[in-house]
mmCIF file of N, CA and C in Angstrom:
data_model
loop_
_atom_site.group_PDB
_atom_site.id
_atom_site.type_symbol
_atom_site.label_atom_id
_atom_site.label_comp_id
_atom_site.label_asym_id
_atom_site.label_seq_id
_atom_site.Cartn_x
_atom_site.Cartn_y
_atom_site.Cartn_z
ATOM 1 N N UNK T 1 193.938 304.298 5.612
ATOM 2 C CA UNK T 1 193.623 303.099 6.387
ATOM 3 C C UNK T 1 192.926 302.093 5.485
ATOM 4 N N UNK T 2 193.395 300.854 5.540
ATOM 5 C CA UNK T 2 192.818 299.816 4.694
ATOM 6 C C UNK T 2 191.610 299.212 5.388
ATOM 7 N N UNK T 3 190.499 299.171 4.673
ATOM 8 C CA UNK T 3 189.292 298.564 5.198
ATOM 9 C C UNK T 3 188.675 297.643 4.153
ATOM 10 N N UNK T 4 188.136 296.533 4.632
ATOM 11 C CA UNK T 4 187.373 295.617 3.803
ATOM 12 C C UNK T 4 185.981 295.493 4.404
ATOM 13 N N UNK T 5 184.979 295.709 3.595
ATOM 14 C CA UNK T 5 183.600 295.632 4.068
ATOM 15 C C UNK T 5 182.898 294.523 3.292
ATOM 16 N N UNK T 6 182.548 293.476 4.011
ATOM 17 C CA UNK T 6 181.878 292.360 3.341
ATOM 18 C C UNK T 6 180.385 292.389 3.634
ATOM 19 N N UNK T 7 179.616 291.883 2.686
ATOM 20 C CA UNK T 7 178.163 291.908 2.771
ATOM 21 C C UNK T 7 177.581 290.828 1.872
ATOM 22 N N UNK T 8 176.274 290.633 1.995
ATOM 23 C CA UNK T 8 175.582 289.725 1.082
ATOM 24 C C UNK T 8 175.124 288.425 1.698
ATOM 25 N N UNK T 9 175.440 288.203 2.957
ATOM 26 C CA UNK T 9 175.013 286.967 3.592
ATOM 27 C C UNK T 9 173.512 286.972 3.839
ATOM 28 N N UNK T 10 173.023 285.837 4.310
ATOM 29 C CA UNK T 10 171.603 285.731 4.599
ATOM 30 C C UNK T 10 171.197 284.291 4.820
ATOM 31 N N UNK T 11 169.900 284.103 4.847
ATOM 32 C CA UNK T 11 169.303 282.783 5.037
ATOM 33 C C UNK T 11 168.781 282.292 3.695
ATOM 34 N N UNK T 12 169.147 281.083 3.324
ATOM 35 C CA UNK T 12 168.732 280.539 2.046
ATOM 36 C C UNK T 12 168.476 279.047 2.207
ATOM 37 N N UNK T 13 167.598 278.521 1.403
ATOM 38 C CA UNK T 13 167.340 277.088 1.445
ATOM 39 C C UNK T 13 168.424 276.328 0.687
ATOM 40 N N UNK T 14 168.598 275.076 1.040
ATOM 41 C CA UNK T 14 169.553 274.224 0.333
ATOM 42 C C UNK T 14 169.234 274.230 -1.161
ATOM 43 N N UNK T 15 170.289 274.325 -1.959
ATOM 44 C CA UNK T 15 170.130 274.418 -3.397
ATOM 45 C C UNK T 15 170.063 275.838 -3.926
ATOM 46 N N UNK T 16 169.929 276.793 -3.020
ATOM 47 C CA UNK T 16 169.840 278.184 -3.424
ATOM 48 C C UNK T 16 171.199 278.819 -3.651
ATOM 49 N N UNK T 17 171.164 280.122 -3.929
ATOM 50 C CA UNK T 17 172.378 280.869 -4.242
ATOM 51 C C UNK T 17 172.441 282.168 -3.453
ATOM 52 N N UNK T 18 173.653 282.614 -3.215
ATOM 53 C CA UNK T 18 173.922 283.924 -2.630
ATOM 54 C C UNK T 18 175.178 284.477 -3.284
ATOM 55 N N UNK T 19 175.292 285.797 -3.289
ATOM 56 C CA UNK T 19 176.526 286.421 -3.746
ATOM 57 C C UNK T 19 177.049 287.339 -2.651
ATOM 58 N N UNK T 20 178.251 287.067 -2.217
ATOM 59 C CA UNK T 20 178.911 287.910 -1.224
ATOM 60 C C UNK T 20 179.760 288.955 -1.932
ATOM 61 N N UNK T 21 179.848 290.118 -1.307
ATOM 62 C CA UNK T 21 180.664 291.209 -1.842
ATOM 63 C C UNK T 21 181.671 291.656 -0.796
ATOM 64 N N UNK T 22 182.840 292.045 -1.264
ATOM 65 C CA UNK T 22 183.881 292.579 -0.390
ATOM 66 C C UNK T 22 184.410 293.854 -1.037
ATOM 67 N N UNK T 23 184.063 294.978 -0.446
ATOM 68 C CA UNK T 23 184.483 296.269 -0.980
ATOM 69 C C UNK T 23 185.713 296.758 -0.229
ATOM 70 N N UNK T 24 186.755 297.097 -0.980
ATOM 71 C CA UNK T 24 188.001 297.577 -0.384
ATOM 72 C C UNK T 24 188.070 299.099 -0.423
ATOM 73 N N UNK T 25 188.747 299.666 0.580
ATOM 74 C CA UNK T 25 188.887 301.124 0.656
ATOM 75 C C UNK T 25 190.045 301.633 -0.196
ATOM 76 N N UNK T 26 190.825 300.702 -0.748
ATOM 77 C CA UNK T 26 191.926 301.055 -1.638
ATOM 78 C C UNK T 26 191.837 300.180 -2.879
ATOM 79 N N UNK T 27 192.656 300.462 -3.857
ATOM 80 C CA UNK T 27 192.646 299.670 -5.074
ATOM 81 C C UNK T 27 192.952 298.206 -4.776
ATOM 82 N N UNK T 28 192.143 297.309 -5.335
ATOM 83 C CA UNK T 28 192.383 295.886 -5.073
ATOM 84 C C UNK T 28 193.661 295.408 -5.770
ATOM 85 N N UNK T 29 194.170 296.191 -6.688
ATOM 86 C CA UNK T 29 195.448 295.833 -7.316
ATOM 87 C C UNK T 29 196.605 295.916 -6.323
ATOM 88 N N UNK T 30 196.398 296.613 -5.225
ATOM 89 C CA UNK T 30 197.463 296.752 -4.231
ATOM 90 C C UNK T 30 197.561 295.537 -3.320
ATOM 91 N N UNK T 31 196.616 294.610 -3.457
ATOM 92 C CA UNK T 31 196.646 293.384 -2.670
ATOM 93 C C UNK T 31 197.342 292.282 -3.462
ATOM 94 N N UNK T 32 198.152 291.496 -2.777
ATOM 95 C CA UNK T 32 198.771 290.335 -3.415
ATOM 96 C C UNK T 32 197.719 289.278 -3.739
ATOM 97 N N UNK T 33 196.764 289.161 -2.835
ATOM 98 C CA UNK T 33 195.678 288.209 -3.022
ATOM 99 C C UNK T 33 194.496 288.653 -2.179
ATOM 100 N N UNK T 34 193.321 288.276 -2.615
ATOM 101 C CA UNK T 34 192.100 288.517 -1.848
ATOM 102 C C UNK T 34 191.259 287.262 -1.899
ATOM 103 N N UNK T 35 190.360 287.152 -0.946
ATOM 104 C CA UNK T 35 189.522 285.967 -0.968
ATOM 105 C C UNK T 35 188.564 285.913 0.187
ATOM 106 N N UNK T 36 188.119 284.689 0.447
ATOM 107 C CA UNK T 36 187.109 284.460 1.474
ATOM 108 C C UNK T 36 187.504 283.272 2.338
ATOM 109 N N UNK T 37 187.322 283.446 3.635
ATOM 110 C CA UNK T 37 187.416 282.363 4.607
ATOM 111 C C UNK T 37 186.035 282.192 5.231
ATOM 112 N N UNK T 38 185.840 281.069 5.860
ATOM 113 C CA UNK T 38 184.604 280.873 6.613
ATOM 114 C C UNK T 38 184.892 280.133 7.911
ATOM 115 N N UNK T 39 184.021 280.410 8.885
ATOM 116 C CA UNK T 39 184.176 279.793 10.191
ATOM 117 C C UNK T 39 182.813 279.384 10.718
ATOM 118 N N UNK T 40 182.645 278.089 10.911
ATOM 119 C CA UNK T 40 181.427 277.559 11.503
ATOM 120 C C UNK T 40 181.616 277.480 13.012
ATOM 121 N N UNK T 41 180.531 277.445 13.779
ATOM 122 C CA UNK T 41 180.644 277.390 15.238
ATOM 123 C C UNK T 41 181.491 276.207 15.695
ATOM 124 N N UNK T 42 182.455 276.500 16.565
ATOM 125 C CA UNK T 42 183.298 275.449 17.106
ATOM 126 C C UNK T 42 184.371 274.933 16.175
ATOM 127 N N UNK T 43 184.514 275.564 15.009
ATOM 128 C CA UNK T 43 185.508 275.105 14.036
ATOM 129 C C UNK T 43 186.499 276.213 13.721
ATOM 130 N N UNK T 44 187.594 275.840 13.090
ATOM 131 C CA UNK T 44 188.593 276.829 12.725
ATOM 132 C C UNK T 44 188.150 277.572 11.470
ATOM 133 N N UNK T 45 188.816 278.682 11.232
ATOM 134 C CA UNK T 45 188.543 279.462 10.038
ATOM 135 C C UNK T 45 189.304 278.852 8.872
ATOM 136 N N UNK T 46 188.587 278.529 7.806
ATOM 137 C CA UNK T 46 189.186 277.845 6.664
ATOM 138 C C UNK T 46 189.040 278.673 5.394
ATOM 139 N N UNK T 47 190.012 278.522 4.514
ATOM 140 C CA UNK T 47 189.962 279.189 3.227
ATOM 141 C C UNK T 47 188.865 278.584 2.356
ATOM 142 N N UNK T 48 188.092 279.453 1.726
ATOM 143 C CA UNK T 48 187.056 279.015 0.793
ATOM 144 C C UNK T 48 187.510 279.235 -0.647
ATOM 145 N N UNK T 49 187.956 280.442 -0.935
ATOM 146 C CA UNK T 49 188.380 280.770 -2.294
ATOM 147 C C UNK T 49 189.292 281.984 -2.243
ATOM 148 N N UNK T 50 190.209 282.057 -3.196
ATOM 149 C CA UNK T 50 191.132 283.181 -3.252
ATOM 150 C C UNK T 50 191.437 283.514 -4.699
ATOM 151 N N UNK T 51 191.799 284.773 -4.926
ATOM 152 C CA UNK T 51 192.214 285.221 -6.241
ATOM 153 C C UNK T 51 193.440 286.101 -6.063
ATOM 154 N N UNK T 52 194.467 285.850 -6.861
ATOM 155 C CA UNK T 52 195.688 286.629 -6.746
ATOM 156 C C UNK T 52 195.602 287.883 -7.617
ATOM 157 N N UNK T 53 196.562 288.758 -7.439
ATOM 158 C CA UNK T 53 196.593 289.973 -8.245
ATOM 159 C C UNK T 53 196.756 289.642 -9.732
ATOM 160 N N UNK T 54 197.350 288.483 -10.013
ATOM 161 C CA UNK T 54 197.513 288.053 -11.396
ATOM 162 C C UNK T 54 196.304 287.342 -11.960
ATOM 163 N N UNK T 55 195.302 287.106 -11.113
ATOM 164 C CA UNK T 55 194.061 286.500 -11.590
ATOM 165 C C UNK T 55 193.939 285.007 -11.354
ATOM 166 N N UNK T 56 194.935 284.392 -10.735
ATOM 167 C CA UNK T 56 194.839 282.965 -10.435
ATOM 168 C C UNK T 56 193.833 282.729 -9.329
ATOM 169 N N UNK T 57 193.057 281.670 -9.472
ATOM 170 C CA UNK T 57 192.014 281.351 -8.504
ATOM 171 C C UNK T 57 192.299 280.023 -7.828
ATOM 172 N N UNK T 58 191.879 279.954 -6.573
ATOM 173 C CA UNK T 58 192.061 278.742 -5.783
ATOM 174 C C UNK T 58 190.808 278.520 -4.963
ATOM 175 N N UNK T 59 190.349 277.241 -4.924
ATOM 176 C CA UNK T 59 189.126 276.921 -4.192
ATOM 177 C C UNK T 59 189.357 275.748 -3.244
ATOM 178 N N UNK T 60 188.631 275.771 -2.139
ATOM 179 C CA UNK T 60 188.590 274.593 -1.288
ATOM 180 C C UNK T 60 187.885 273.479 -2.049
ATOM 181 N N UNK T 61 188.305 272.243 -1.806
ATOM 182 C CA UNK T 61 187.699 271.111 -2.519
ATOM 183 C C UNK T 61 186.188 271.049 -2.308
ATOM 184 N N UNK T 62 185.749 271.430 -1.124
ATOM 185 C CA UNK T 62 184.332 271.307 -0.781
ATOM 186 C C UNK T 62 183.432 272.263 -1.570
ATOM 187 N N UNK T 63 184.025 273.275 -2.201
ATOM 188 C CA UNK T 63 183.195 274.254 -2.924
ATOM 189 C C UNK T 63 183.475 274.276 -4.420
ATOM 190 N N UNK T 64 184.442 273.496 -4.868
ATOM 191 C CA UNK T 64 184.770 273.485 -6.293
ATOM 192 C C UNK T 64 183.549 273.083 -7.108
ATOM 193 N N UNK T 65 183.311 273.827 -8.177
ATOM 194 C CA UNK T 65 182.168 273.563 -9.033
ATOM 195 C C UNK T 65 180.892 274.231 -8.572
ATOM 196 N N UNK T 66 180.892 274.796 -7.369
ATOM 197 C CA UNK T 66 179.697 275.468 -6.847
ATOM 198 C C UNK T 66 179.929 276.963 -6.600
ATOM 199 N N UNK T 67 181.119 277.328 -6.170
ATOM 200 C CA UNK T 67 181.430 278.716 -5.843
ATOM 201 C C UNK T 67 182.357 279.297 -6.911
ATOM 202 N N UNK T 68 182.187 280.591 -7.155
ATOM 203 C CA UNK T 68 183.045 281.293 -8.102
ATOM 204 C C UNK T 68 183.488 282.606 -7.491
ATOM 205 N N UNK T 69 184.800 282.830 -7.465
ATOM 206 C CA UNK T 69 185.328 284.102 -6.993
ATOM 207 C C UNK T 69 185.655 284.969 -8.196
ATOM 208 N N UNK T 70 185.312 286.247 -8.081
ATOM 209 C CA UNK T 70 185.583 287.174 -9.178
ATOM 210 C C UNK T 70 185.862 288.553 -8.602
ATOM 211 N N UNK T 71 186.260 289.468 -9.452
ATOM 212 C CA UNK T 71 186.537 290.823 -8.979
ATOM 213 C C UNK T 71 186.118 291.834 -10.023
ATOM 214 N N UNK T 72 185.765 293.005 -9.531
ATOM 215 C CA UNK T 72 185.456 294.149 -10.384
ATOM 216 C C UNK T 72 186.488 295.210 -10.048
ATOM 217 N N UNK T 73 187.465 295.353 -10.902
ATOM 218 C CA UNK T 73 188.569 296.269 -10.614
ATOM 219 C C UNK T 73 188.098 297.721 -10.508
ATOM 220 N N UNK T 74 187.125 298.077 -11.310
ATOM 221 C CA UNK T 74 186.646 299.456 -11.296
ATOM 222 C C UNK T 74 185.945 299.800 -9.989
ATOM 223 N N UNK T 75 185.354 298.797 -9.352
ATOM 224 C CA UNK T 75 184.636 299.018 -8.090
ATOM 225 C C UNK T 75 185.461 298.610 -6.877
ATOM 226 N N UNK T 76 186.678 298.121 -7.112
ATOM 227 C CA UNK T 76 187.522 297.643 -6.009
ATOM 228 C C UNK T 76 186.758 296.670 -5.117
ATOM 229 N N UNK T 77 186.110 295.749 -5.763
ATOM 230 C CA UNK T 77 185.246 294.799 -5.065
ATOM 231 C C UNK T 77 185.529 293.380 -5.556
ATOM 232 N N UNK T 78 185.533 292.456 -4.605
ATOM 233 C CA UNK T 78 185.668 291.038 -4.892
ATOM 234 C C UNK T 78 184.355 290.364 -4.525
ATOM 235 N N UNK T 79 183.955 289.411 -5.343
ATOM 236 C CA UNK T 79 182.685 288.728 -5.144
ATOM 237 C C UNK T 79 182.899 287.233 -4.936
ATOM 238 N N UNK T 80 181.953 286.635 -4.232
ATOM 239 C CA UNK T 80 181.906 285.185 -4.131
ATOM 240 C C UNK T 80 180.484 284.748 -4.481
ATOM 241 N N UNK T 81 180.345 284.185 -5.669
ATOM 242 C CA UNK T 81 179.057 283.648 -6.081
ATOM 243 C C UNK T 81 178.955 282.225 -5.560
ATOM 244 N N UNK T 82 177.938 281.979 -4.777
ATOM 245 C CA UNK T 82 177.767 280.666 -4.149
ATOM 246 C C UNK T 82 176.483 280.033 -4.678
ATOM 247 N N UNK T 83 176.631 278.931 -5.367
ATOM 248 C CA UNK T 83 175.499 278.224 -5.959
ATOM 249 C C UNK T 83 175.346 276.853 -5.320
ATOM 250 N N UNK T 84 174.159 276.305 -5.486
ATOM 251 C CA UNK T 84 173.868 274.974 -4.945
ATOM 252 C C UNK T 84 174.332 274.858 -3.490
ATOM 253 N N UNK T 85 173.903 275.804 -2.690
ATOM 254 C CA UNK T 85 174.338 275.850 -1.296
ATOM 255 C C UNK T 85 173.824 274.649 -0.521
ATOM 256 N N UNK T 86 174.647 274.220 0.434
ATOM 257 C CA UNK T 86 174.332 273.067 1.265
ATOM 258 C C UNK T 86 174.328 273.492 2.739
ATOM 259 N N UNK T 87 173.623 272.768 3.588
ATOM 260 C CA UNK T 87 173.620 273.129 5.014
ATOM 261 C C UNK T 87 175.028 273.215 5.608
ATOM 262 N N UNK T 88 175.942 272.418 5.110
ATOM 263 C CA UNK T 88 177.309 272.450 5.644
ATOM 264 C C UNK T 88 178.086 273.693 5.206
ATOM 265 N N UNK T 89 177.500 274.506 4.348
ATOM 266 C CA UNK T 89 178.112 275.789 3.998
ATOM 267 C C UNK T 89 177.785 276.880 5.029
ATOM 268 N N UNK T 90 176.926 276.561 5.974
ATOM 269 C CA UNK T 90 176.554 277.523 7.005
ATOM 270 C C UNK T 90 177.777 277.924 7.820
ATOM 271 N N UNK T 91 178.019 279.238 7.886
ATOM 272 C CA UNK T 91 179.194 279.762 8.584
ATOM 273 C C UNK T 91 179.171 281.280 8.503
ATOM 274 N N UNK T 92 180.084 281.892 9.231
ATOM 275 C CA UNK T 92 180.374 283.304 9.026
ATOM 276 C C UNK T 92 181.483 283.382 7.981
ATOM 277 N N UNK T 93 181.249 284.160 6.955
ATOM 278 C CA UNK T 93 182.198 284.297 5.857
ATOM 279 C C UNK T 93 182.943 285.615 6.012
ATOM 280 N N UNK T 94 184.267 285.542 5.923
ATOM 281 C CA UNK T 94 185.119 286.707 6.101
ATOM 282 C C UNK T 94 185.908 286.980 4.826
ATOM 283 N N UNK T 95 185.830 288.202 4.381
ATOM 284 C CA UNK T 95 186.690 288.638 3.294
ATOM 285 C C UNK T 95 188.087 288.883 3.852
ATOM 286 N N UNK T 96 189.105 288.572 3.077
ATOM 287 C CA UNK T 96 190.452 288.897 3.508
ATOM 288 C C UNK T 96 191.258 289.434 2.323
ATOM 289 N N UNK T 97 192.294 290.172 2.689
ATOM 290 C CA UNK T 97 193.218 290.686 1.684
ATOM 291 C C UNK T 97 194.633 290.611 2.211
ATOM 292 N N UNK T 98 195.526 290.112 1.385
ATOM 293 C CA UNK T 98 196.935 290.017 1.748
ATOM 294 C C UNK T 98 197.679 291.127 1.042
ATOM 295 N N UNK T 99 198.234 292.025 1.814
ATOM 296 C CA UNK T 99 199.039 293.112 1.265
ATOM 297 C C UNK T 99 200.327 293.097 2.051
ATOM 298 N N UNK T 100 201.290 292.390 1.528
ATOM 299 C CA UNK T 100 202.523 292.108 2.260
ATOM 300 C C UNK T 100 203.056 293.330 2.999
ATOM 301 N N UNK T 101 203.396 293.129 4.265
ATOM 302 C CA UNK T 101 203.377 291.872 5.025
ATOM 303 C C UNK T 101 202.143 291.687 5.892
ATOM 304 N N UNK T 102 201.066 292.374 5.565
ATOM 305 C CA UNK T 102 199.895 292.368 6.438
ATOM 306 C C UNK T 102 198.701 291.645 5.810
ATOM 307 N N UNK T 103 197.858 291.120 6.698
ATOM 308 C CA UNK T 103 196.561 290.574 6.319
ATOM 309 C C UNK T 103 195.468 291.501 6.834
ATOM 310 N N UNK T 104 194.440 291.665 6.041
ATOM 311 C CA UNK T 104 193.306 292.494 6.424
ATOM 312 C C UNK T 104 192.038 291.656 6.332
ATOM 313 N N UNK T 105 191.090 291.967 7.226
ATOM 314 C CA UNK T 105 189.874 291.173 7.311
ATOM 315 C C UNK T 105 188.630 292.054 7.312
ATOM 316 N N UNK T 106 187.582 291.529 6.688
ATOM 317 C CA UNK T 106 186.288 292.150 6.816
ATOM 318 C C UNK T 106 185.660 291.761 8.149
ATOM 319 N N UNK T 107 184.493 292.321 8.412
ATOM 320 C CA UNK T 107 183.849 292.093 9.700
ATOM 321 C C UNK T 107 183.089 290.774 9.740
ATOM 322 N N UNK T 108 182.871 290.163 8.590
ATOM 323 C CA UNK T 108 182.170 288.894 8.523
ATOM 324 C C UNK T 108 180.706 289.070 8.179
ATOM 325 N N UNK T 109 180.190 288.098 7.442
ATOM 326 C CA UNK T 109 178.776 288.096 7.090
ATOM 327 C C UNK T 109 178.255 286.667 7.248
ATOM 328 N N UNK T 110 177.105 286.543 7.892
ATOM 329 C CA UNK T 110 176.565 285.231 8.218
ATOM 330 C C UNK T 110 175.831 284.641 7.021
ATOM 331 N N UNK T 111 176.149 283.396 6.732
ATOM 332 C CA UNK T 111 175.436 282.624 5.716
ATOM 333 C C UNK T 111 174.824 281.407 6.411
ATOM 334 N N UNK T 112 173.517 281.282 6.290
ATOM 335 C CA UNK T 112 172.812 280.161 6.896
ATOM 336 C C UNK T 112 172.026 279.431 5.813
ATOM 337 N N UNK T 113 172.273 278.140 5.688
ATOM 338 C CA UNK T 113 171.598 277.335 4.674
ATOM 339 C C UNK T 113 170.716 276.321 5.391
ATOM 340 N N UNK T 114 169.431 276.411 5.137
ATOM 341 C CA UNK T 114 168.481 275.499 5.780
ATOM 342 C C UNK T 114 168.227 274.291 4.882
ATOM 343 N N UNK T 115 167.984 273.162 5.522
ATOM 344 C CA UNK T 115 167.760 271.920 4.766
ATOM 345 C C UNK T 115 166.294 271.735 4.425
#
């Protein structure tokens, strides 16, 4: 059974940093792509960052230059380093993995940025 467990959220002041982790129950090489979405109250779930099995990275314009997605193949874990956080980054962050033809999701971790 494929499981993604995300963690690392919390409360931080504007300008601070957090690192989210997404641990997979199987080898992350078996995913076509992995990444992070976020959903703020009353809004849709949007892509934040993604990394393909080949190592290509993609970021939402709103986080470019501030967030970095990376992976540790030995730990089957994907990370999202979030720097210079802003109040508008406040949301529930969800890890996801695409393993054709299915999508898998973590349970979500809350990130709250105070001004």
